[in-house]
PDB file of C-alpha atoms in Angstrom:
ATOM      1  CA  UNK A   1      20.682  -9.773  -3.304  1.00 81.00           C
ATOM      2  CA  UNK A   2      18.613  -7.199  -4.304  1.00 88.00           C
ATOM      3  CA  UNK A   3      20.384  -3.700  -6.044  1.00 91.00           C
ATOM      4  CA  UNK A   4      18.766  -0.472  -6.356  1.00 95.00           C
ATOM      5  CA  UNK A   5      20.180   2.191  -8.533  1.00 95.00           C
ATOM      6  CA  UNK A   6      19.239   5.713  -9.426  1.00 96.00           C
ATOM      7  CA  UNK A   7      20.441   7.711 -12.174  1.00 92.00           C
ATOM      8  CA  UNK A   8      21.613  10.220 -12.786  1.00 92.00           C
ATOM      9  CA  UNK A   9      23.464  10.810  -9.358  1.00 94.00           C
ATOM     10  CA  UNK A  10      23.098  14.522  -9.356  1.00 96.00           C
ATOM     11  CA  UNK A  11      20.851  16.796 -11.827  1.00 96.00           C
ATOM     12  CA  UNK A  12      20.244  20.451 -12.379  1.00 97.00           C
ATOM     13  CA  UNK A  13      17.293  22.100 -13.662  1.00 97.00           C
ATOM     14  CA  UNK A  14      16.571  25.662 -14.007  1.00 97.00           C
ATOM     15  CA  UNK A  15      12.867  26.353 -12.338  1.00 98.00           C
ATOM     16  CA  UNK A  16      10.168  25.770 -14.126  1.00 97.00           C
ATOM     17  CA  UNK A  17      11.185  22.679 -15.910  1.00 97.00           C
ATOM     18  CA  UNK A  18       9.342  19.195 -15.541  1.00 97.00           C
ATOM     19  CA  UNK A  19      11.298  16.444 -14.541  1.00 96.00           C
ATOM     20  CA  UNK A  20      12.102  12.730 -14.015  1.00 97.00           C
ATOM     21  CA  UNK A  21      14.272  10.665 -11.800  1.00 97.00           C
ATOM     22  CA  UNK A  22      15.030   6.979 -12.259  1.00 97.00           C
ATOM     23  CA  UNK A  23      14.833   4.071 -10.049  1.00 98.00           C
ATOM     24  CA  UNK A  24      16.117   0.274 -11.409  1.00 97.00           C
ATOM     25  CA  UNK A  25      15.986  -2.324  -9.312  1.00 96.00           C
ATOM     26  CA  UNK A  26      17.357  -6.398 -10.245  1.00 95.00           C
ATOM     27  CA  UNK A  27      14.937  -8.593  -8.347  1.00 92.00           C
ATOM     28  CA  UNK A  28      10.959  -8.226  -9.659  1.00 91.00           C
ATOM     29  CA  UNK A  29       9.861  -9.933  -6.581  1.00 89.00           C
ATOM     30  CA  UNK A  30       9.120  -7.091  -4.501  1.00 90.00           C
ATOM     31  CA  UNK A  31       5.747  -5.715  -2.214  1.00 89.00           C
ATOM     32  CA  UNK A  32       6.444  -1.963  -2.999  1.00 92.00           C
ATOM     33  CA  UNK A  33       8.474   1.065  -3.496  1.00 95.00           C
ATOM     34  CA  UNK A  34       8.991   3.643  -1.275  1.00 95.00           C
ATOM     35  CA  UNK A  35      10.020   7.618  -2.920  1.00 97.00           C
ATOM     36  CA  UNK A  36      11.715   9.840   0.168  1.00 96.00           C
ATOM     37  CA  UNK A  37      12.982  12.991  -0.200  1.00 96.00           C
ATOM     38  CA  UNK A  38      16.294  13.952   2.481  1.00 95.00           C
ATOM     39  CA  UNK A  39      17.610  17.859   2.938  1.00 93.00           C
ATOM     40  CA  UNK A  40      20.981  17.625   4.224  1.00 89.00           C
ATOM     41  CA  UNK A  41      21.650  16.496   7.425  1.00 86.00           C
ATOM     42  CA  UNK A  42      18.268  15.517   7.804  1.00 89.00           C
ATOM     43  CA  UNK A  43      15.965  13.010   8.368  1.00 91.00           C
ATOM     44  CA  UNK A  44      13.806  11.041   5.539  1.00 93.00           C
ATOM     45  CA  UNK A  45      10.089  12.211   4.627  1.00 93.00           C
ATOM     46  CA  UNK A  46       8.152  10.086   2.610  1.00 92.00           C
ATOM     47  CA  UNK A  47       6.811  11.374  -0.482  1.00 95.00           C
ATOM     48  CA  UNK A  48       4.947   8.466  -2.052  1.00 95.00           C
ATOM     49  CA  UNK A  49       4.539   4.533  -2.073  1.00 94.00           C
ATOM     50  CA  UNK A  50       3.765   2.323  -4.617  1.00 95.00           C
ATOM     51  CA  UNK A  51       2.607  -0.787  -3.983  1.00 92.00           C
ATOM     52  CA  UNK A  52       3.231  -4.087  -6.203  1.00 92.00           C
ATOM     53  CA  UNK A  53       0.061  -4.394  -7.747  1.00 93.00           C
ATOM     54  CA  UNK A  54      -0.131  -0.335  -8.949  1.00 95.00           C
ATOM     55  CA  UNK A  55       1.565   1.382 -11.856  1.00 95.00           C
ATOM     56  CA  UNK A  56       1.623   5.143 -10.212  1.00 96.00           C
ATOM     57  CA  UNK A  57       0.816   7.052  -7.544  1.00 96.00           C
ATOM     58  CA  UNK A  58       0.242  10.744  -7.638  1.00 97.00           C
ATOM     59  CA  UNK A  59       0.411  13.610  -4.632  1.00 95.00           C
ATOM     60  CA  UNK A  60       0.796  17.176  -5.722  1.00 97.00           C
ATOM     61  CA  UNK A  61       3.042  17.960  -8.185  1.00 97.00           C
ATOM     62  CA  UNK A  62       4.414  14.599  -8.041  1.00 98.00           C
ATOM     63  CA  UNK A  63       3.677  11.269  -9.780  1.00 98.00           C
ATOM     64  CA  UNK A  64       5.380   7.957  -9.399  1.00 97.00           C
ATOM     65  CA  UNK A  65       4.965   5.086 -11.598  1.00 97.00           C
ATOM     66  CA  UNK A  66       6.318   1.254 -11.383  1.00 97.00           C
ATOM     67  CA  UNK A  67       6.937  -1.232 -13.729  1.00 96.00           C
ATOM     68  CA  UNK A  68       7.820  -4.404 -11.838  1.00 93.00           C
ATOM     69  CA  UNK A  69       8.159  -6.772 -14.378  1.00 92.00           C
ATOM     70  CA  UNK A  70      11.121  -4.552 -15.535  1.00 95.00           C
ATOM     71  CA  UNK A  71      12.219  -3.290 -12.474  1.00 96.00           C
ATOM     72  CA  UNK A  72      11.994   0.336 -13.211  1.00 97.00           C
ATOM     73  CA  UNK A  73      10.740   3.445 -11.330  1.00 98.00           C
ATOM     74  CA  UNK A  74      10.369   7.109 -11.865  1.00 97.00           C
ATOM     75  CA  UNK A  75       9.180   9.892 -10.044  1.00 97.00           C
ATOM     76  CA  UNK A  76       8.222  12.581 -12.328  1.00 98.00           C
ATOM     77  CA  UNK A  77       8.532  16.372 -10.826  1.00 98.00           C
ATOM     78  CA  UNK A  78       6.361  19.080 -12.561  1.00 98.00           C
ATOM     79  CA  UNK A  79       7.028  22.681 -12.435  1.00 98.00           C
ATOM     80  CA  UNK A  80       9.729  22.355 -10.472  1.00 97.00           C
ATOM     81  CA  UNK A  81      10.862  25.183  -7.292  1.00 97.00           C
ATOM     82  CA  UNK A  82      14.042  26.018  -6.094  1.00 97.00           C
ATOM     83  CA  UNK A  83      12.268  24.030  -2.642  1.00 97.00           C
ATOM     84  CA  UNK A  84      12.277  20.935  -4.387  1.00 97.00           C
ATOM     85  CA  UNK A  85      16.053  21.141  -3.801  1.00 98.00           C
ATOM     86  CA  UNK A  86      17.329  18.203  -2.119  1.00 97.00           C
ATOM     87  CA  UNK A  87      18.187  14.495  -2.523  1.00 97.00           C
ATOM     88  CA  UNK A  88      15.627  11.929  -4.019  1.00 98.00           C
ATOM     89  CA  UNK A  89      16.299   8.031  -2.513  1.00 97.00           C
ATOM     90  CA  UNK A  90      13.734   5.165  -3.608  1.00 97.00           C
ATOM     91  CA  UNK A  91      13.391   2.035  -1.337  1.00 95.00           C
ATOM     92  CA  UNK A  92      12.231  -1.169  -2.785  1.00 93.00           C
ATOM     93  CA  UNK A  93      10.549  -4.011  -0.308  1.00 89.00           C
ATOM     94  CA  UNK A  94      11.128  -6.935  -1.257  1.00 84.00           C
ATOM     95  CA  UNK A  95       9.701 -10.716  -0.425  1.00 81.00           C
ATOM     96  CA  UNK A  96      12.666 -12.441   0.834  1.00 71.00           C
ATOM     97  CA  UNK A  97      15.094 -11.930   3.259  1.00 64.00           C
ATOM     98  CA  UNK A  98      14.633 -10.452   7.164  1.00 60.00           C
ATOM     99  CA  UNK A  99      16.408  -7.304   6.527  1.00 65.00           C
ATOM    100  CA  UNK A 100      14.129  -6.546   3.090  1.00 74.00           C
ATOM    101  CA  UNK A 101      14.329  -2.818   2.442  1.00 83.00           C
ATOM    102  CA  UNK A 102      16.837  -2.034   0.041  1.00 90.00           C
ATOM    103  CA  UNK A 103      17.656   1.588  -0.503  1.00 93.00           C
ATOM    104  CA  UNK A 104      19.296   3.180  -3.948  1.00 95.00           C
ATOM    105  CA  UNK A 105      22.033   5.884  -3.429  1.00 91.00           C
ATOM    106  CA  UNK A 106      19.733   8.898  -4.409  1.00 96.00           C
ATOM    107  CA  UNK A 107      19.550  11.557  -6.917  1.00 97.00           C
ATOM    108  CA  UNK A 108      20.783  15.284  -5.691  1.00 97.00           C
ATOM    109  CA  UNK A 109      18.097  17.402  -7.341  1.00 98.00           C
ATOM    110  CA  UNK A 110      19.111  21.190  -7.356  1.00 97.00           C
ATOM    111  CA  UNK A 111      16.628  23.919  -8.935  1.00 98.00           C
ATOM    112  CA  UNK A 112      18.058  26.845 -10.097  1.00 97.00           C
ATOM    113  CA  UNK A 113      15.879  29.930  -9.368  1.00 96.00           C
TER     114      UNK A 113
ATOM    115  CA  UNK B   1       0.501  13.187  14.982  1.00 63.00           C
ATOM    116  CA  UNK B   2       2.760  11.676  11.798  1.00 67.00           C
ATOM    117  CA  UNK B   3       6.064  13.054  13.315  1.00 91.00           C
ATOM    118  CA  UNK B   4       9.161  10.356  14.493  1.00 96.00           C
ATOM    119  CA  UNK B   5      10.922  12.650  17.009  1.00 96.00           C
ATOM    120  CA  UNK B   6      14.461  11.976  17.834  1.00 97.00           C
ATOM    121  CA  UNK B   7      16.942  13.544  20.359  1.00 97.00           C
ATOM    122  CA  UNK B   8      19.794  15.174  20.918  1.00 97.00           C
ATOM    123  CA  UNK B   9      19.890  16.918  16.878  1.00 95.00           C
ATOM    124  CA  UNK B  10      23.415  16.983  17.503  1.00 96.00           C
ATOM    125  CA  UNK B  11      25.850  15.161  19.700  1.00 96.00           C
ATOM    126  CA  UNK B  12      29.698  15.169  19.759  1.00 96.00           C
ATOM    127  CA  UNK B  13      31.462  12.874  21.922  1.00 94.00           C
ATOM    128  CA  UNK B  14      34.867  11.704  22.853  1.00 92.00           C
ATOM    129  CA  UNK B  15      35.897   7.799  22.718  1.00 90.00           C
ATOM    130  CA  UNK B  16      35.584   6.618  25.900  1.00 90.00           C
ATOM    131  CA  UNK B  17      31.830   8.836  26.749  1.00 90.00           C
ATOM    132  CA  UNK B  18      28.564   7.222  27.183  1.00 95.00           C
ATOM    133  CA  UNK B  19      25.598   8.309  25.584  1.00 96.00           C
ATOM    134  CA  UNK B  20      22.472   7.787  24.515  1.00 97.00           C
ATOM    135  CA  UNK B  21      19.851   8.521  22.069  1.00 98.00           C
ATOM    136  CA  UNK B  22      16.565   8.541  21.994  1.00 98.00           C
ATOM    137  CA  UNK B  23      13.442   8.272  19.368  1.00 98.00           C
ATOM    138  CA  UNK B  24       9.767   8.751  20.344  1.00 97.00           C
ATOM    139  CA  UNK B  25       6.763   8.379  18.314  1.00 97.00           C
ATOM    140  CA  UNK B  26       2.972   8.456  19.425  1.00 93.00           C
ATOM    141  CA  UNK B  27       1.471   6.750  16.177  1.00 93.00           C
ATOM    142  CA  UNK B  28       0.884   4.145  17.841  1.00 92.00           C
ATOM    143  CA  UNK B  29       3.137   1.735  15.518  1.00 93.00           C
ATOM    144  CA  UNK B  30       4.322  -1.228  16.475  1.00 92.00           C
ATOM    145  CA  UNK B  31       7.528  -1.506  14.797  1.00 92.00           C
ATOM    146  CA  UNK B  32      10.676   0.993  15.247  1.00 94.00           C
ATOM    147  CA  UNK B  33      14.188   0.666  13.600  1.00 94.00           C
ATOM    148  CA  UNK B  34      17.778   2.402  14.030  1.00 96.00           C
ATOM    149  CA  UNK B  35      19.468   3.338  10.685  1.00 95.00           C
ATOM    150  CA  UNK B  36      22.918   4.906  10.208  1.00 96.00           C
ATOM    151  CA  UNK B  37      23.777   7.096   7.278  1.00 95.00           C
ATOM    152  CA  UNK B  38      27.110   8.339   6.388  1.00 95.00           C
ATOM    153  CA  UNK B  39      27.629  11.102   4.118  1.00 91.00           C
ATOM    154  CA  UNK B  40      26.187  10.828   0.583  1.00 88.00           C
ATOM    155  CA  UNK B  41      25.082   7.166   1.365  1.00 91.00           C
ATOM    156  CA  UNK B  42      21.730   5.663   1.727  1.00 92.00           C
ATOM    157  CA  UNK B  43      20.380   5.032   5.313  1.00 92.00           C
ATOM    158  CA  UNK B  44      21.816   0.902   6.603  1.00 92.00           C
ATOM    159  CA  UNK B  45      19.912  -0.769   8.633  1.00 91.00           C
ATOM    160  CA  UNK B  46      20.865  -1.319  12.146  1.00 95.00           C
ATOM    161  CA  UNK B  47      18.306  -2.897  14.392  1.00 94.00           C
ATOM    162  CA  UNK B  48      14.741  -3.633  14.391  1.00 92.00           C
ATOM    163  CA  UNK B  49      12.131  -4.003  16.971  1.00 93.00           C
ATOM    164  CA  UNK B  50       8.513  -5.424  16.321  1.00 91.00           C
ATOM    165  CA  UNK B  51       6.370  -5.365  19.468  1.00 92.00           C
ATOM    166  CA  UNK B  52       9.151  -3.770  21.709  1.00 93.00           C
ATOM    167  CA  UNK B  53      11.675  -7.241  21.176  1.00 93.00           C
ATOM    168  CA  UNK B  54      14.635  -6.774  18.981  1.00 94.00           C
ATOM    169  CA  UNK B  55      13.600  -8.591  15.920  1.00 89.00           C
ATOM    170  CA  UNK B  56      16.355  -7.531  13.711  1.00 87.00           C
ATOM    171  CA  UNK B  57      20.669  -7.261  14.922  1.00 90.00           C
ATOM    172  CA  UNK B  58      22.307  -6.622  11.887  1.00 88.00           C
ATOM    173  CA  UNK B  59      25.491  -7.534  12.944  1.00 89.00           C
ATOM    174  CA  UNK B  60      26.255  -4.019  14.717  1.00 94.00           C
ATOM    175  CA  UNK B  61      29.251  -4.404  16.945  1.00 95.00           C
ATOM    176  CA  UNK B  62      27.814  -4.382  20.896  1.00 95.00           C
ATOM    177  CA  UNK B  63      28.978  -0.761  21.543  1.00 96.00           C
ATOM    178  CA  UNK B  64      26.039   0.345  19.894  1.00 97.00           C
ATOM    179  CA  UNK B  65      23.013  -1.033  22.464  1.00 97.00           C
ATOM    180  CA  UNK B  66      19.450  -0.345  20.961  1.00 97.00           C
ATOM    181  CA  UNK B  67      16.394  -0.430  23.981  1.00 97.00           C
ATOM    182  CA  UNK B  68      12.963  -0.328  23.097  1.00 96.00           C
ATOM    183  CA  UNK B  69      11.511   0.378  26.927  1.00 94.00           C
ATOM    184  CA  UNK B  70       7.642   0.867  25.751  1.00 92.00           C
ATOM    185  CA  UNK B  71       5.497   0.691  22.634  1.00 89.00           C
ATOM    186  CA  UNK B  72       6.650   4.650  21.722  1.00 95.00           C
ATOM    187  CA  UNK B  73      10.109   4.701  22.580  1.00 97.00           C
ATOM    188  CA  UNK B  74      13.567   3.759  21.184  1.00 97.00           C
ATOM    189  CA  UNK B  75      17.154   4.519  22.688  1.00 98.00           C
ATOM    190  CA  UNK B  76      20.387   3.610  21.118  1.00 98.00           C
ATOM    191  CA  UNK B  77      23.006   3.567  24.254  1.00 98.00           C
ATOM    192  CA  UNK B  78      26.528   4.461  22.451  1.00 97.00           C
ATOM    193  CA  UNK B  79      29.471   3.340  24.828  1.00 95.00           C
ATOM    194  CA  UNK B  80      33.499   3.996  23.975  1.00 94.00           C
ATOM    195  CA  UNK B  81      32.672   4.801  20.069  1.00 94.00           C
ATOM    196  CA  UNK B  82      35.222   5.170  17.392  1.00 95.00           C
ATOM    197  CA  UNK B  83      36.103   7.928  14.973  1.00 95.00           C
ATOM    198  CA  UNK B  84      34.547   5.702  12.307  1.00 96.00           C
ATOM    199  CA  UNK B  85      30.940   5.680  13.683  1.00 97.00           C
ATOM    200  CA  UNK B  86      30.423   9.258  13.103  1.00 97.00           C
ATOM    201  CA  UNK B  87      27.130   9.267  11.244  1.00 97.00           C
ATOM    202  CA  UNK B  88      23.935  10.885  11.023  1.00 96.00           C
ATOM    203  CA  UNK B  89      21.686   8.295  12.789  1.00 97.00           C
ATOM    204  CA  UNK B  90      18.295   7.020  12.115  1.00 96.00           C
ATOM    205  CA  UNK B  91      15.082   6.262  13.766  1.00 96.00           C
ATOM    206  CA  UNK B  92      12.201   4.954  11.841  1.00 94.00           C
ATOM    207  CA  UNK B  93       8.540   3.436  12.559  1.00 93.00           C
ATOM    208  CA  UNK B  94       5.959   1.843  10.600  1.00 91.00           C
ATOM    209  CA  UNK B  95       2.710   0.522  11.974  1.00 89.00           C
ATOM    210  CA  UNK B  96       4.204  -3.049  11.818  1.00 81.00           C
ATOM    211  CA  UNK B  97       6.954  -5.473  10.811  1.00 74.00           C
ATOM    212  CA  UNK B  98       4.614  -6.027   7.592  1.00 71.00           C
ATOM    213  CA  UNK B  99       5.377  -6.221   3.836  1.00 67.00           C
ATOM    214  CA  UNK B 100       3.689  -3.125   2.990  1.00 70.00           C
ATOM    215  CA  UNK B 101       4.106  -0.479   5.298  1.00 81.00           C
ATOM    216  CA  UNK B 102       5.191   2.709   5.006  1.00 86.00           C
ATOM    217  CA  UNK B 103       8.038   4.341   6.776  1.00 89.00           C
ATOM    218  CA  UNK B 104       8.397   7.238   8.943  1.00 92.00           C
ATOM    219  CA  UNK B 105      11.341   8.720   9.574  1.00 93.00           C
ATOM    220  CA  UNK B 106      12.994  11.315  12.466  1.00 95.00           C
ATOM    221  CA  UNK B 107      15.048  14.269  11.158  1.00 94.00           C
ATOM    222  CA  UNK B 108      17.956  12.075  12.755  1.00 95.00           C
ATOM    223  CA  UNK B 109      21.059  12.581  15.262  1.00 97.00           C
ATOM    224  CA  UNK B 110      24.322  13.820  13.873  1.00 96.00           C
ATOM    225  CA  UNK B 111      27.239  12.243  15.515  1.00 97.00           C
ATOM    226  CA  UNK B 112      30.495  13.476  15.721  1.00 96.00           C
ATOM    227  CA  UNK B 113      33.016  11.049  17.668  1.00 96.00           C
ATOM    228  CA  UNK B 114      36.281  12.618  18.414  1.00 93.00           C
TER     229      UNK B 114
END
């Protein structure tokens, strides 16, 4: 089954800085990745989605990148605002299985003003 | 219109209320799901429907009964809960049950079960 971890768990930055969280996933045999970003007690907005055959994807002030063959993500975070506050989960889609989103347990970004 | 709307934000209940809630999107997708999230946990998948028929059960005891009446909406019907199912649940679209769609999400229900 597929297993989708992020590290670190929780990470604080004082504004400004440029950042990067990670996203590792065990099975290569996937059809994309998925970035969301949750405040707390709320609902999932997408942020960016990679799909298999692409190496990054960039909106705004943030850029994505996947390796598949390794299994690795990152969403990289430039400039960084207290408003980027909140918790970062990647998704990965893979090709088997009926139930084939697989989510990671998120990174808890805070910015420090 | 990119928005997943869900309803009640909030709901408390006691164990042996009925309830319901209820998801709406006008996207026009064809595919809608139910997640449940407990705190500091990703989202698990509950049910899935592709084309308004339930596509995906997984495994989610039967007082927790999904609905998909048309094409835009999606009610979860909650009857005689536990303590345990206190959640913040999900409702999510995507323009089909396809490999590589994206996801929408609603800001989500929080449930308190007393």
């Amino acid at each position: 089954k597929q297993e989708v971890t992020q590290i670190p768990a929780a990470l604080s930055v004082p504004e400004g800085e440029n950042l990067v969280l990670n996203c590792s996933f065990t099975d290569s045999a996937i059809y994309n990745l998925q970035w969301f970003r949750q405040d707390p007690g709320k609902g999932l907005t997408s942020l960016l989605l990679i799909q298999s055959s692409q190496r990054e994807q960039t909106s705004g002030r943030l850029n994505a990148s996947l390796d598949k063959s390794s299994g690795r993500s990152t969403l990289y975070i430039a400039a960084s605002q207290p408003g980027d506050s909140a918790t970062y989960l990647c998704a990965v889609r893979g090709v088997s299985g009926a139930n084939n989103l697989f989510f990671g347990t998120g990174t808890r970004l805070t910015v420090i003003p | 219109d990119t928005e997943v709307t869900q309803t009640p934000k909030h709901l408390v209940m006691g164990m042996t209320n009925k309830k319901s809630l209820k998801c709406e999107q006008h996207m026009g997708h064809r595919a809608m799901y139910w997640y449940k999230q407990k705190a500091k946990k990703p989202p698990e998948l509950m049910f899935v429907y592709s084309y308004e028929k339930l596509s995906i059960n997984e495994s989610v005891p039967s007082r927790f009964s999904p609905e998909c009446p048309n094409s835009s909406l999606l009610n979860l019907h909650l009857h005689a809960l536990q303590p345990e199912d206190s959640a913040l649940y999900l409702c999510a679209s995507s323009q089909g049950w396809e490999t590589n769609e994206k996801l929408f999400f609603g800001s989500g229900t929080q449930l308190s079960v007393l």
